[in-house]
Amino acid sequence: MLIVAVHDVSVAELGGATWLLRRLDDLGVRRRVLKVVPGIGIDDRTAQAELAAHLRDEVTGGTEIVLHGWMHRSSGPPRGPWFDRWRATAVAEGSAEFMGIDEQEAGRRLRLGRSWLRDILGLEPNGFCPPAWLAPPGFDGALLAAGFRYSIGFSGLRELRTGQRIVLPPAGYMGAGPGQERLIRLVGLAAGPLAGLV
């Protein structure tokens, strides 16, 4: 089964996301997940209303909406294991929003995002995908406290209450540099044989 995930759906990226979603419609691809970043352009009421209208149309068609951070921007030096700090600095290019903030601020941003989706779209989102697929140790507690049921990582999904993991091999195009695109293909190839075993 193919599920198409569209990242960084926000006021700033609405034109590109809308174009991509229309191409998916043309191909008959309806199983999709939109990873929404509501805090970008939060003061532009007209643009926010346009984003909300597009998201409502998608939800009506069966699209899953996942919170993908509040601003999708780093807010301080990353914390956590050295490899994650390196990824946040060298690879994520300033987008690992939750790596540089404390638990209280993380909880505030998660609540803001859930409130936006609830108040604007009438949704209670179940899923969260951290920007750049990076979150500090212990982040699951903040997700559970904010009401999320699952978290999406680079190559899979984790049910927060049970810890059950489902491997979902990544494939596709990120719009990043050639090095990152090659890395995604390699990880997808490596994770492919594991799909369905977890």
Backbone as numpy.savetxt, mean C-alpha at the origin, in Angstrom:
# Nx Ny Nz CAx CAy CAz Cx Cy Cz
-4.48 -17.28 -10.37 -5.31 -16.11 -10.37 -4.42 -14.86 -10.37
-4.79 -13.90 -11.16 -4.07 -12.64 -11.24 -4.84 -11.56 -10.50
-4.14 -10.88 -9.59 -4.70 -9.72 -8.91 -3.76 -8.56 -9.20
-4.29 -7.49 -9.72 -3.48 -6.32 -10.05 -3.58 -5.33 -8.90
-2.42 -4.94 -8.36 -2.36 -3.94 -7.29 -1.81 -2.65 -7.87
-2.53 -1.56 -7.63 -2.10 -0.25 -8.09 -1.72 0.56 -6.86
-0.46 0.93 -6.79 0.07 1.64 -5.63 -0.08 3.15 -5.76
-0.01 3.80 -4.60 0.13 5.25 -4.49 -1.04 6.01 -5.11
-2.24 5.45 -5.02 -3.41 6.13 -5.54 -3.70 7.31 -4.61
-3.57 8.51 -5.18 -3.70 9.73 -4.39 -4.11 10.87 -5.32
-4.33 12.02 -4.74 -4.62 13.21 -5.53 -3.50 13.45 -6.55
-2.25 13.29 -6.12 -1.11 13.58 -6.99 -1.00 12.60 -8.15
-1.44 11.37 -7.97 -1.28 10.33 -8.98 -2.59 9.91 -9.62
-3.66 10.68 -9.42 -4.98 10.26 -9.89 -5.05 10.12 -11.41
-4.42 11.03 -12.15 -4.45 10.95 -13.61 -3.85 9.65 -14.12
-2.68 9.31 -13.62 -2.02 8.07 -14.03 -2.78 6.83 -13.59
-3.30 6.87 -12.37 -4.07 5.72 -11.86 -5.34 5.53 -12.68
-6.02 6.61 -13.00 -7.25 6.51 -13.79 -6.96 5.95 -15.17
-5.89 6.43 -15.79 -5.50 5.91 -17.10 -5.24 4.41 -17.02
-4.48 3.97 -16.00 -4.15 2.56 -15.85 -5.41 1.72 -15.60
-6.31 2.21 -14.76 -7.54 1.47 -14.46 -8.41 1.32 -15.71
-8.45 2.33 -16.56 -9.22 2.22 -17.82 -8.60 1.18 -18.73
-7.27 1.11 -18.79 -6.61 0.07 -19.60 -6.93 -1.31 -19.04
-6.97 -1.44 -17.72 -7.34 -2.73 -17.11 -8.78 -3.09 -17.44
-9.67 -2.08 -17.43 -11.06 -2.31 -17.84 -11.10 -2.83 -19.27
-10.33 -2.20 -20.17 -10.30 -2.61 -21.57 -9.86 -4.07 -21.72
-8.98 -4.52 -20.81 -8.49 -5.89 -20.85 -9.38 -6.86 -20.08
-10.41 -6.34 -19.42 -11.30 -7.19 -18.64 -10.74 -7.61 -17.29
-9.73 -6.90 -16.80 -9.12 -7.22 -15.50 -9.90 -6.50 -14.41
-10.66 -7.26 -13.60 -11.47 -6.66 -12.55 -10.97 -7.00 -11.15
-10.15 -8.00 -11.01 -9.60 -8.31 -9.69 -8.43 -7.38 -9.43
-8.70 -6.35 -8.63 -7.65 -5.39 -8.37 -7.76 -4.80 -6.97
-6.61 -4.32 -6.54 -6.47 -3.70 -5.23 -5.89 -2.31 -5.46
-6.51 -1.30 -4.87 -5.97 0.05 -4.95 -5.37 0.39 -3.59
-4.11 0.74 -3.60 -3.40 1.12 -2.39 -3.41 2.64 -2.31
-4.24 3.15 -1.39 -4.60 4.57 -1.36 -3.79 5.33 -0.32
-3.33 6.52 -0.71 -2.59 7.44 0.16 -3.42 8.72 0.28
-4.32 8.80 1.27 -5.26 9.92 1.31 -4.69 11.25 1.77
-3.58 11.28 2.49 -3.10 12.53 3.06 -2.44 13.48 2.07
-2.05 12.96 0.91 -1.44 13.83 -0.10 -2.52 14.76 -0.66
-2.27 16.06 -0.62 -3.23 17.03 -1.13 -4.50 17.12 -0.30
-4.39 16.85 0.99 -5.58 16.79 1.86 -6.32 18.12 1.92
-5.64 19.23 1.69 -6.29 20.54 1.77 -6.98 20.96 0.47
-6.78 20.21 -0.60 -7.41 20.52 -1.88 -8.74 19.78 -1.96
-9.79 20.43 -1.52 -11.10 19.77 -1.42 -11.63 19.29 -2.78
-11.39 20.06 -3.82 -11.87 19.67 -5.15 -11.18 18.39 -5.61
-9.85 18.35 -5.47 -9.09 17.16 -5.88 -9.44 15.96 -5.00
-9.64 16.19 -3.70 -10.03 15.10 -2.81 -11.40 14.54 -3.20
-12.33 15.41 -3.58 -13.66 14.96 -4.00 -13.57 14.14 -5.29
-12.69 14.54 -6.19 -12.50 13.79 -7.44 -11.91 12.41 -7.15
-10.91 12.37 -6.27 -10.32 11.08 -5.87 -11.39 10.18 -5.26
-12.17 10.74 -4.34 -13.22 9.95 -3.67 -14.23 9.40 -4.68
-14.61 10.21 -5.67 -15.58 9.75 -6.68 -15.02 8.56 -7.46
-13.75 8.65 -7.85 -13.12 7.53 -8.58 -13.05 6.28 -7.71
-12.70 6.46 -6.44 -12.61 5.31 -5.54 -13.98 4.67 -5.32
-15.02 5.48 -5.18 -16.37 4.93 -5.02 -16.77 4.08 -6.23
-16.45 4.57 -7.43 -16.74 3.80 -8.64 -16.00 2.46 -8.62
-14.75 2.49 -8.19 -13.96 1.26 -8.12 -14.55 0.27 -7.12
-14.92 0.78 -5.95 -15.50 -0.09 -4.92 -16.80 -0.74 -5.43
-17.60 0.05 -6.11 -18.84 -0.48 -6.69 -18.56 -1.64 -7.64
-17.44 -1.56 -8.35 -17.05 -2.63 -9.27 -16.34 -3.79 -8.63
-16.17 -3.77 -7.30 -15.56 -4.89 -6.60 -14.10 -4.74 -6.23
-13.53 -3.57 -6.46 -12.12 -3.34 -6.13 -11.93 -3.25 -4.62
-10.85 -3.85 -4.14 -10.47 -3.77 -2.72 -9.65 -2.50 -2.51
-9.97 -1.75 -1.48 -9.21 -0.54 -1.13 -8.35 -0.86 0.09
-7.07 -0.55 -0.01 -6.11 -0.80 1.06 -5.45 0.53 1.41
-5.32 0.82 2.69 -4.60 2.02 3.10 -3.11 1.81 2.86
-2.48 2.81 2.25 -1.06 2.70 1.89 -0.27 3.86 2.49
-0.56 4.14 3.76 0.10 5.24 4.44 -0.77 6.48 4.42
-0.28 7.52 5.07 -1.00 8.78 5.11 -0.38 9.76 4.10
0.97 9.90 4.12 1.64 10.83 3.21 2.64 10.15 2.27
3.02 8.91 2.57 3.98 8.15 1.75 5.33 8.87 1.66
5.71 9.53 2.73 6.99 10.24 2.80 7.65 9.98 4.14
8.95 9.78 4.12 9.71 9.57 5.36 9.68 10.83 6.20
9.72 10.63 7.53 9.66 11.78 8.45 10.78 11.77 9.46
11.87 11.13 9.16 12.98 11.08 10.09 13.87 9.91 9.75
15.00 9.77 10.45 15.89 8.66 10.16 15.20 7.32 10.44
15.40 6.33 9.58 14.74 5.05 9.77 15.25 4.32 11.00
14.37 3.50 11.58 14.74 2.68 12.73 14.46 1.22 12.37
14.92 0.32 13.21 14.70 -1.10 12.96 15.99 -1.80 12.56
15.88 -3.04 12.07 17.07 -3.81 11.67 17.87 -3.09 10.58
19.18 -3.33 10.58 20.07 -2.60 9.67 19.66 -2.75 8.21
19.21 -3.96 7.81 18.86 -4.17 6.41 17.64 -3.33 6.03
16.66 -3.24 6.93 15.49 -2.41 6.66 15.85 -0.92 6.63
16.77 -0.52 7.52 17.22 0.88 7.50 17.93 1.18 6.19
18.75 0.23 5.73 19.43 0.42 4.45 18.41 0.51 3.31
17.43 -0.38 3.27 16.41 -0.34 2.23 15.65 0.98 2.26
15.33 1.46 3.47 14.59 2.72 3.60 15.40 3.89 3.07
16.71 3.84 3.24 17.57 4.94 2.82 18.00 4.80 1.36
18.47 3.62 0.98 19.08 3.44 -0.35 18.09 3.09 -1.45
17.00 2.41 -1.09 16.10 1.90 -2.12 14.76 2.66 -2.14
14.23 2.95 -0.96 12.88 3.53 -0.88 12.81 5.00 -1.26
13.95 5.66 -1.37 14.02 7.04 -1.84 13.05 7.98 -1.11
13.07 7.93 0.22 12.27 8.86 1.01 10.80 8.54 1.14
10.40 7.31 0.81 8.97 6.97 0.87 8.60 6.04 2.01
9.55 5.58 2.81 9.27 4.63 3.90 8.70 5.38 5.10
7.47 5.83 4.98 6.81 6.73 5.93 6.89 6.27 7.38
6.68 5.00 7.64 6.54 4.53 9.02 7.86 4.12 9.67
8.96 4.13 8.93 10.24 3.71 9.48 10.87 4.78 10.38
10.49 6.04 10.22 11.15 7.10 10.97 10.26 7.78 12.00
9.14 7.18 12.35 8.23 7.78 13.33 7.98 6.82 14.47
7.59 7.36 15.63 7.34 6.51 16.79 5.93 5.88 16.71
5.66 4.98 17.63 4.41 4.23 17.61 3.19 5.15 17.76
3.31 6.18 18.57 2.17 7.10 18.76 1.83 7.82 17.46
2.85 8.32 16.76 2.61 9.00 15.48 2.11 8.03 14.43
2.65 6.81 14.44 2.18 5.80 13.49 0.69 5.53 13.71
0.29 5.37 14.97 -1.12 5.15 15.28 -1.99 6.31 14.82
-1.51 7.53 15.00 -2.27 8.70 14.57 -2.48 8.69 13.07
-1.44 8.38 12.31 -1.55 8.35 10.85 -2.46 7.22 10.38
-2.37 6.08 11.04 -3.26 4.97 10.67 -4.72 5.35 10.93
-4.98 6.00 12.06 -6.35 6.43 12.36 -6.84 7.49 11.38
-5.97 8.43 11.01 -6.34 9.44 10.02 -6.74 8.79 8.69
-5.94 7.83 8.25 -6.24 7.15 7.00 -7.54 6.37 7.05
-7.76 5.65 8.15 -9.02 4.90 8.30 -10.20 5.86 8.36
-10.04 6.96 9.07 -11.14 7.94 9.17 -11.48 8.51 7.81
-10.46 8.82 7.00 -10.72 9.35 5.67 -11.51 8.34 4.85
-11.06 7.10 4.85 -11.76 6.07 4.06 -13.18 5.84 4.57
-13.37 5.92 5.87 -14.70 5.72 6.45 -15.60 6.93 6.15
-15.10 8.13 6.42 -15.93 9.33 6.28 -16.20 9.69 4.82
-15.23 9.51 3.96 -15.36 9.91 2.56 -15.98 8.80 1.72
-15.59 7.55 1.98 -16.03 6.44 1.13 -17.03 5.51 1.81
-17.18 5.65 3.13 -18.06 4.73 3.84 -17.46 3.34 3.98
-16.12 3.25 3.94 -15.42 1.96 4.02 -14.73 1.77 5.36
-14.66 0.55 5.80 -13.79 0.18 6.92 -12.72 -0.74 6.32
-11.58 -0.18 5.93 -10.58 -1.00 5.25 -10.03 -2.09 6.16
-9.83 -3.26 5.59 -9.25 -4.38 6.33 -7.75 -4.46 6.18
-7.23 -3.94 5.05 -5.82 -4.13 4.74 -4.99 -2.87 4.78
-3.71 -3.09 5.05 -2.73 -2.02 5.07 -1.47 -2.50 4.36
-0.91 -1.64 3.54 0.38 -1.91 2.90 1.31 -0.75 3.23
2.36 -0.99 4.00 3.25 0.12 4.34 3.96 0.65 3.10
4.10 1.98 3.00 4.87 2.53 1.88 6.26 1.90 1.82
6.67 1.57 0.62 7.97 0.91 0.37 8.02 -0.48 1.01
6.87 -1.00 1.42 6.77 -2.31 2.08 7.65 -2.38 3.33
7.83 -1.26 4.00 8.70 -1.22 5.16 7.96 -0.67 6.38
8.06 -1.42 7.46 7.50 -0.98 8.74 8.46 -1.44 9.84
8.54 -0.68 10.93 9.47 -1.03 12.00 9.00 -2.25 12.79
9.89 -2.85 13.58 9.49 -3.97 14.43 8.34 -3.56 15.35
7.42 -4.48 15.59 6.30 -4.24 16.49 5.15 -3.48 15.86
5.22 -3.23 14.56 4.20 -2.42 13.89 2.84 -3.12 13.83
2.84 -4.45 13.90 1.57 -5.18 13.86 0.64 -4.76 14.99
1.20 -4.44 16.15 0.37 -3.99 17.27 -0.37 -2.70 16.94
0.31 -1.77 16.28 -0.34 -0.52 15.89 -1.42 -0.78 14.85
-1.17 -1.71 13.93 -2.18 -2.04 12.92 -3.42 -2.67 13.55
-3.20 -3.60 14.46 -4.33 -4.24 15.15 -5.12 -3.22 15.96
-4.41 -2.35 16.67 -5.09 -1.33 17.47 -5.91 -0.38 16.61
-5.47 -0.15 15.37 -6.19 0.73 14.47 -7.33 0.02 13.73
-7.43 -1.31 13.92 -8.55 -2.04 13.33 -8.27 -2.78 12.04
-7.01 -2.92 11.65 -6.69 -3.64 10.43 -6.64 -5.15 10.67
-6.98 -5.92 9.63 -6.98 -7.38 9.72 -5.77 -8.01 9.06
-5.25 -7.38 8.00 -4.10 -7.95 7.32 -3.15 -6.87 6.84
-1.90 -7.30 6.62 -0.85 -6.41 6.14 -0.25 -7.03 4.88
0.03 -6.18 3.89 0.61 -6.64 2.64 2.08 -6.28 2.62
2.91 -7.26 2.33 4.35 -7.03 2.17 4.74 -7.14 0.72
6.03 -7.13 0.46 6.52 -7.16 -0.92 6.11 -8.43 -1.65
6.12 -9.55 -0.94 5.84 -10.81 -1.62 4.72 -11.61 -0.95
3.84 -10.94 -0.22 2.76 -11.70 0.38 1.89 -10.90 1.31
1.01 -11.63 1.94 0.00 -11.06 2.82 0.08 -11.78 4.16
-0.12 -11.05 5.26 -0.09 -11.65 6.60 -1.35 -11.27 7.35
-2.04 -12.30 7.85 -3.22 -12.07 8.69 -2.69 -11.68 10.06
-3.09 -10.53 10.57 -2.46 -9.96 11.77 -2.79 -10.72 13.05
-3.99 -11.23 13.19 -4.36 -11.91 14.45 -3.71 -13.28 14.58
-3.62 -14.02 13.47 -3.10 -15.39 13.53 -1.65 -15.49 13.10
-1.17 -14.50 12.34 0.18 -14.56 11.81 0.29 -15.40 10.54
-0.82 -15.96 10.07 -0.79 -16.78 8.86 -0.31 -15.93 7.68
0.56 -16.55 6.86 1.13 -15.86 5.72 0.69 -16.54 4.42
0.45 -15.72 3.42 0.17 -16.21 2.08 1.19 -15.57 1.16
1.95 -16.39 0.45 2.95 -15.87 -0.47 2.26 -15.47 -1.77
2.51 -14.25 -2.19 1.98 -13.72 -3.45 3.17 -13.19 -4.24
3.68 -13.96 -5.16 4.89 -13.53 -5.88 4.65 -12.22 -6.63
5.53 -11.25 -6.44 5.38 -9.98 -7.16 5.80 -10.12 -8.61
5.10 -9.42 -9.44 5.45 -9.35 -10.86 4.91 -8.03 -11.37
5.49 -7.53 -12.43 4.93 -6.33 -13.01 5.92 -5.22 -13.12
5.37 -4.04 -13.15 6.16 -2.85 -13.41 5.85 -1.81 -12.35
6.88 -1.22 -11.77 6.71 -0.22 -10.72 6.86 1.20 -11.23
7.43 1.37 -12.40 7.73 2.73 -12.86 8.98 3.26 -12.20
9.79 2.36 -11.67 11.03 2.76 -11.00 12.20 2.62 -11.98
13.39 2.79 -11.47 14.57 2.64 -12.30 14.80 1.19 -12.72
15.67 0.97 -13.70 15.89 -0.37 -14.21 16.39 -1.35 -13.15
17.20 -0.88 -12.21 17.69 -1.76 -11.14 16.56 -2.29 -10.28
15.64 -1.42 -9.88 14.50 -1.86 -9.07 13.59 -2.79 -9.86
13.40 -2.52 -11.14 12.55 -3.38 -11.96 13.15 -4.78 -12.06
14.48 -4.88 -12.23 15.14 -6.19 -12.28 15.00 -6.91 -10.94
15.15 -6.16 -9.85 15.02 -6.75 -8.52 13.63 -7.35 -8.32
12.60 -6.65 -8.75 11.23 -7.15 -8.61 11.07 -8.46 -9.39
11.61 -8.50 -10.61 11.50 -9.73 -11.40 12.22 -10.88 -10.72
13.42 -10.62 -10.18 14.18 -11.67 -9.50 13.45 -12.20 -8.27
12.92 -11.28 -7.45 12.20 -11.70 -6.25 10.95 -12.49 -6.65
10.25 -12.05 -7.68 9.07 -12.76 -8.16 9.40 -14.17 -8.61
10.50 -14.31 -9.33 10.93 -15.64 -9.78 11.30 -16.52 -8.60
12.00 -15.94 -7.62 12.41 -16.72 -6.45 11.21 -17.12 -5.60
10.23 -16.23 -5.47 9.07 -16.51 -4.61 8.03 -17.38 -5.31
8.04 -17.40 -6.64 7.03 -18.13 -7.40 6.83 -19.57 -6.96
7.90 -20.38 -6.82 7.72 -21.78 -6.42 7.12 -21.93 -5.02
7.22 -20.89 -4.20 6.67 -20.99 -2.84 5.19 -20.65 -2.76
4.64 -20.07 -3.81 3.24 -19.64 -3.80 2.33 -20.82 -3.49
1.43 -20.62 -2.57 0.48 -21.65 -2.20 0.97 -22.59 -1.12
2.25 -22.53 -0.75 2.77 -23.43 0.27 2.60 -22.87 1.68
2.38 -21.59 1.79 2.29 -20.96 3.10 0.84 -20.70 3.44
